[in-house]
Amino acid sequence: MRAFRNIVILTGAGISAESGLRTFRAEDGLWEDHPVEEVATPEGFARDPALVQRFYDERRAQIRAASPNPAHEALGRLDREFAGQLLIVTQNIDDLHERGGARRVLHMHGEGLSAWCRACDARHRWEGTLGDGPACPACGEAAMRPDIVWFGEMPYEMDRIFDALASADLFVSIGTSGAVYPAAGFVQQASANGARTLELNLEESLGSRNFDETRLGAASELVPAWVDEVLRD
Ligand code: APR
């Protein structure tokens, strides 16, 4: 494998599936029994905040009960040992990348263990519930919502992501269906900038044709093997 100097990795729900966190679009996916428009839009939150808070309170408890799997740990090792530039852009709201040892992580869709106060704009590490309307530790208002990017809202740190894609020589996508933009368009951007592109996924995704190479299988097997290759060269 060619020695790469600047790697951008995009991860999705598939990398956390083997940690027991449900994906979104599988037969048993989250969106099967939670209509997106009810629990993942600002309009849904305005209509029924209690329903939305309950949904994310449950997900927060599931995140805390989950543990990193070998895929997260392999990316933690890559982050520690790779001397080049690296950015892990995750669509996931769980903290399993960080608990797996990765540091160069960017949560483009927000974080489950974070609360955002709509009164004073402060963000707080939050492990408990929001359904009971707790006061914001900064301003005292009971105006906190999950710090999650909902459909129709702008993902976080897009400038930083575009900069990284502009200078990457390798783009790797792990455990994502390619169903949601702007993340689903990153492969074309990286490719247009001359990067080699690699997909690691359980099954063909909507974007597989856009990759130079696709490897099919479980993340817990594919990712450690790929990290070994990168660190060997
Ligand atoms: N190993 C590797 N890939 C896996 C595994 C696994 N163990 N299990 C599932 N996958 C793959 C599936 O084949 C699928 O292509 O992970 C992908 C999960 O796709 P989605 O459920 O659509 O999740 P994701 O792509 O992360 O969704 C993107 O959509 O709903 C919004 O904001 C939400 O961030 C999310 C975004």
Short mmCIF file of C-alpha atoms and ligand atoms in Angstrom, two decimals:
data_model
loop_
_atom_site.label_atom_id
_atom_site.label_comp_id
_atom_site.label_asym_id
_atom_site.label_seq_id
_atom_site.Cartn_x
_atom_site.Cartn_y
_atom_site.Cartn_z
CA MET A 1 0.00 0.00 0.00
CA ARG A 2 1.29 3.48 -0.93
CA ALA A 3 2.48 5.55 2.08
CA PHE A 4 -0.15 8.25 2.76
CA ARG A 5 0.58 11.53 4.54
CA ASN A 6 -2.88 13.06 4.98
CA ILE A 7 -5.88 10.86 5.79
CA VAL A 8 -9.54 11.84 6.24
CA ILE A 9 -11.85 9.15 7.64
CA LEU A 10 -15.65 9.41 7.59
CA THR A 11 -17.53 7.12 9.95
CA GLY A 12 -21.21 6.29 10.32
CA ALA A 13 -23.51 4.22 12.50
CA GLY A 14 -22.10 0.97 11.12
CA ILE A 15 -18.84 1.39 13.06
CA SER A 16 -20.80 1.37 16.34
CA ALA A 17 -23.23 -1.41 15.40
CA GLU A 18 -21.03 -4.10 16.96
CA SER A 19 -21.01 -2.05 20.18
CA GLY A 20 -24.77 -2.61 20.37
CA LEU A 21 -25.88 0.83 19.09
CA ARG A 22 -28.59 0.59 16.46
CA THR A 23 -27.97 1.94 12.97
CA PHE A 24 -30.66 4.06 11.29
CA ARG A 25 -31.72 2.36 8.07
CA ALA A 26 -31.33 -1.36 8.75
CA GLU A 27 -34.47 -3.54 9.17
CA ASP A 28 -34.15 -2.99 12.92
CA GLY A 29 -32.89 0.56 12.39
CA LEU A 30 -33.83 3.51 14.60
CA TRP A 31 -35.85 5.17 11.83
CA GLU A 32 -38.04 2.04 11.59
CA ASP A 33 -39.86 2.83 14.81
CA HIS A 34 -39.11 6.55 15.23
CA PRO A 35 -40.36 8.73 12.36
CA VAL A 36 -37.47 11.06 11.46
CA GLU A 37 -39.73 14.09 11.16
CA GLU A 38 -40.96 13.58 14.75
CA VAL A 39 -37.64 13.08 16.57
CA ALA A 40 -34.89 14.54 14.33
CA THR A 41 -36.19 17.90 13.07
CA PRO A 42 -36.52 21.33 14.74
CA GLU A 43 -40.20 21.25 13.74
CA GLY A 44 -40.70 17.93 15.55
CA PHE A 45 -39.04 19.38 18.65
CA ALA A 46 -41.33 22.44 18.56
CA ARG A 47 -44.38 20.20 18.14
CA ASP A 48 -43.56 17.69 20.90
CA PRO A 49 -40.42 18.49 22.93
CA ALA A 50 -41.20 15.78 25.50
CA LEU A 51 -41.17 13.06 22.81
CA VAL A 52 -37.85 14.28 21.39
CA GLN A 53 -36.20 14.69 24.80
CA ARG A 54 -37.31 11.17 25.74
CA PHE A 55 -35.84 9.78 22.48
CA TYR A 56 -32.43 11.33 23.12
CA ASP A 57 -32.52 10.56 26.86
CA GLU A 58 -32.83 6.87 25.85
CA ARG A 59 -30.00 7.19 23.30
CA ARG A 60 -27.80 8.93 25.88
CA ALA A 61 -28.31 5.97 28.29
CA GLN A 62 -27.51 3.51 25.47
CA ILE A 63 -24.31 5.40 24.59
CA ARG A 64 -23.17 5.30 28.22
CA ALA A 65 -23.88 1.56 28.41
CA ALA A 66 -21.94 0.81 25.19
CA SER A 67 -18.20 0.11 24.84
CA PRO A 68 -15.74 0.73 21.99
CA ASN A 69 -15.21 -2.26 19.67
CA PRO A 70 -12.01 -3.33 17.82
CA ALA A 71 -12.77 -0.87 14.98
CA HIS A 72 -12.82 2.11 17.37
CA GLU A 73 -9.71 0.83 19.13
CA ALA A 74 -7.85 0.38 15.83
CA LEU A 75 -8.59 4.00 14.89
CA GLY A 76 -7.38 5.00 18.37
CA ARG A 77 -4.10 3.23 17.63
CA LEU A 78 -3.89 4.89 14.20
CA ASP A 79 -4.37 8.29 15.85
CA ARG A 80 -1.55 7.57 18.35
CA GLU A 81 0.94 6.07 15.88
CA PHE A 82 0.28 7.77 12.52
CA ALA A 83 2.79 10.60 12.04
CA GLY A 84 0.90 12.21 9.17
CA GLN A 85 -2.20 14.39 9.22
CA LEU A 86 -5.41 12.64 10.26
CA LEU A 87 -9.00 13.72 10.80
CA ILE A 88 -11.82 11.38 11.82
CA VAL A 89 -15.09 13.02 10.78
CA THR A 90 -17.92 11.13 12.43
CA GLN A 91 -21.64 11.35 11.79
CA ASN A 92 -22.14 9.47 15.07
CA ILE A 93 -23.26 11.17 18.27
CA ASP A 94 -21.67 8.52 20.50
CA ASP A 95 -18.27 9.01 22.17
CA LEU A 96 -16.86 5.58 21.25
CA HIS A 97 -14.10 7.03 19.05
CA GLU A 98 -12.77 9.01 21.99
CA ARG A 99 -13.21 6.06 24.39
CA GLY A 100 -11.38 3.95 21.78
CA GLY A 101 -8.40 6.33 22.12
CA ALA A 102 -8.86 8.65 19.13
CA ARG A 103 -8.30 12.37 19.65
CA ARG A 104 -8.42 13.89 16.17
CA VAL A 105 -12.22 13.48 15.99
CA LEU A 106 -14.87 15.90 14.67
CA HIS A 107 -18.58 15.28 15.37
CA MET A 108 -20.34 16.82 12.38
CA HIS A 109 -23.84 15.83 13.62
CA GLY A 110 -23.29 16.80 17.25
CA GLU A 111 -22.82 14.75 20.43
CA GLY A 112 -25.28 12.73 22.48
CA LEU A 113 -23.47 13.53 25.74
CA SER A 114 -23.81 17.28 25.21
CA ALA A 115 -26.67 19.68 25.98
CA TRP A 116 -27.17 23.04 24.24
CA CYS A 117 -28.92 25.92 25.97
CA ARG A 118 -31.15 27.86 23.58
CA ALA A 119 -31.30 30.80 26.03
CA CYS A 120 -27.56 31.52 26.45
CA ASP A 121 -26.07 29.29 23.68
CA ALA A 122 -23.81 27.49 26.19
CA ARG A 123 -22.99 23.83 25.69
CA HIS A 124 -22.51 21.42 28.59
CA ARG A 125 -21.26 17.86 28.94
CA TRP A 126 -24.50 16.08 29.82
CA GLU A 127 -24.79 12.43 30.87
CA GLY A 128 -28.22 12.57 32.52
CA THR A 129 -31.68 13.36 31.15
CA LEU A 130 -33.13 16.54 29.65
CA GLY A 131 -36.76 15.40 29.70
CA ASP A 132 -37.34 16.86 33.18
CA GLY A 133 -36.27 20.34 32.00
CA PRO A 134 -33.14 20.86 34.09
CA ALA A 135 -31.77 24.40 34.50
CA CYS A 136 -28.82 25.45 32.38
CA PRO A 137 -25.70 25.47 34.62
CA ALA A 138 -24.64 28.78 33.00
CA CYS A 139 -27.84 30.89 32.88
CA GLY A 140 -30.34 28.93 34.97
CA GLU A 141 -32.96 28.82 32.22
CA ALA A 142 -34.77 25.52 31.53
CA ALA A 143 -34.07 25.84 27.81
CA MET A 144 -31.67 23.03 26.97
CA ARG A 145 -32.00 20.74 23.95
CA PRO A 146 -29.86 17.81 22.75
CA ASP A 147 -26.71 19.14 21.03
CA ILE A 148 -27.57 17.22 17.87
CA VAL A 149 -27.73 18.44 14.26
CA TRP A 150 -31.24 17.68 13.08
CA PHE A 151 -32.45 17.39 9.50
CA GLY A 152 -32.69 20.88 8.03
CA GLU A 153 -29.92 22.18 10.31
CA MET A 154 -26.31 22.91 9.26
CA PRO A 155 -23.73 20.28 10.25
CA TYR A 156 -20.89 21.48 12.48
CA GLU A 157 -17.44 22.64 11.34
CA MET A 158 -18.05 22.25 7.61
CA ASP A 159 -15.17 24.65 6.78
CA ARG A 160 -12.71 22.52 8.71
CA ILE A 161 -14.01 19.39 6.95
CA PHE A 162 -13.74 20.96 3.48
CA ASP A 163 -10.18 22.11 4.24
CA ALA A 164 -9.20 18.60 5.28
CA LEU A 165 -10.82 17.07 2.17
CA ALA A 166 -8.98 19.59 -0.01
CA SER A 167 -5.55 18.37 1.13
CA ALA A 168 -6.23 14.67 1.82
CA ASP A 169 -4.32 12.03 -0.16
CA LEU A 170 -6.51 9.23 1.23
CA PHE A 171 -10.24 9.30 2.05
CA VAL A 172 -11.72 6.32 3.89
CA SER A 173 -15.45 5.79 4.58
CA ILE A 174 -16.45 3.30 7.31
CA GLY A 175 -19.95 2.04 8.18
CA THR A 176 -22.14 4.55 6.39
CA SER A 177 -24.92 4.06 3.83
CA GLY A 178 -24.21 7.22 1.84
CA ALA A 179 -27.86 8.23 2.24
CA VAL A 180 -27.33 11.62 3.88
CA TYR A 181 -25.66 14.76 2.48
CA PRO A 182 -23.35 16.60 2.87
CA ALA A 183 -21.40 13.56 4.23
CA ALA A 184 -22.40 11.38 1.26
CA GLY A 185 -20.69 13.87 -1.09
CA PHE A 186 -17.29 13.86 0.63
CA VAL A 187 -15.97 10.97 -1.49
CA GLN A 188 -16.48 12.88 -4.73
CA GLN A 189 -14.83 15.96 -3.25
CA ALA A 190 -11.81 14.03 -2.02
CA SER A 191 -11.56 12.19 -5.32
CA ALA A 192 -11.77 15.44 -7.29
CA ASN A 193 -8.84 16.73 -5.20
CA GLY A 194 -6.75 13.70 -6.21
CA ALA A 195 -7.17 11.55 -3.12
CA ARG A 196 -7.38 7.76 -3.27
CA THR A 197 -10.75 6.60 -1.87
CA LEU A 198 -11.52 3.43 0.10
CA GLU A 199 -14.84 2.18 1.50
CA LEU A 200 -15.10 -0.31 4.39
CA ASN A 201 -18.71 -1.42 4.85
CA LEU A 202 -20.86 -4.44 5.68
CA GLU A 203 -22.69 -4.17 2.33
CA GLU A 204 -22.63 -2.08 -0.84
CA SER A 205 -23.71 1.49 -0.08
CA LEU A 206 -25.44 4.11 -2.21
CA GLY A 207 -22.01 5.62 -2.89
CA SER A 208 -19.92 2.50 -3.55
CA ARG A 209 -19.49 3.30 -7.26
CA ASN A 210 -17.69 6.52 -6.29
CA PHE A 211 -14.85 4.72 -4.48
CA ASP A 212 -11.58 3.42 -5.98
CA GLU A 213 -11.91 0.37 -3.72
CA THR A 214 -14.67 -1.17 -1.58
CA ARG A 215 -14.04 -3.88 1.00
CA LEU A 216 -17.13 -5.63 2.38
CA GLY A 217 -17.30 -7.05 5.90
CA ALA A 218 -17.67 -6.18 9.57
CA ALA A 219 -15.89 -3.03 10.76
CA SER A 220 -14.41 -4.92 13.72
CA GLU A 221 -12.43 -7.02 11.21
CA LEU A 222 -11.86 -4.68 8.27
CA VAL A 223 -10.68 -1.63 10.23
CA PRO A 224 -7.92 -3.28 12.35
CA ALA A 225 -6.59 -5.02 9.18
CA TRP A 226 -6.57 -1.72 7.25
CA VAL A 227 -4.86 0.15 10.13
CA ASP A 228 -2.16 -2.55 10.22
CA GLU A 229 -1.54 -1.93 6.51
CA VAL A 230 -1.25 1.86 6.95
CA LEU A 231 1.08 1.68 9.96
CA ARG A 232 3.23 -1.04 8.34
CA ASP A 233 4.07 1.13 5.31
N1 APR B 1 -19.59 -3.08 10.03
C1 APR B 1 -19.51 -2.25 8.93
N2 APR B 1 -20.60 -1.63 8.37
C2 APR B 1 -21.78 -1.85 8.96
C3 APR B 1 -21.94 -2.71 10.09
C4 APR B 1 -20.76 -3.33 10.62
N3 APR B 1 -20.82 -4.15 11.68
N4 APR B 1 -23.28 -2.75 10.42
C5 APR B 1 -23.92 -1.96 9.52
N5 APR B 1 -23.02 -1.43 8.65
C6 APR B 1 -23.30 -0.49 7.54
C7 APR B 1 -24.62 -0.76 6.82
O1 APR B 1 -24.40 -1.67 5.76
C8 APR B 1 -25.01 0.63 6.32
O2 APR B 1 -24.46 0.87 5.02
O3 APR B 1 -23.44 0.78 8.10
C9 APR B 1 -24.34 1.58 7.33
C10 APR B 1 -25.31 2.29 8.29
O4 APR B 1 -26.11 3.14 7.52
P1 APR B 1 -27.22 4.08 8.22
O5 APR B 1 -28.03 3.29 9.15
O6 APR B 1 -27.90 4.78 7.10
O7 APR B 1 -26.36 5.09 9.11
P2 APR B 1 -25.47 6.35 8.65
O8 APR B 1 -24.94 6.16 7.26
O9 APR B 1 -24.50 6.63 9.71
O10 APR B 1 -26.57 7.53 8.62
C11 APR B 1 -26.14 8.82 8.29
O11 APR B 1 -28.28 9.74 8.80
O12 APR B 1 -30.05 9.40 10.10
C12 APR B 1 -29.03 10.26 9.88
O13 APR B 1 -27.91 11.74 11.32
C13 APR B 1 -28.11 10.38 11.08
O14 APR B 1 -25.70 10.37 11.12
C14 APR B 1 -26.82 9.73 10.60
C15 APR B 1 -26.91 9.86 9.09
#
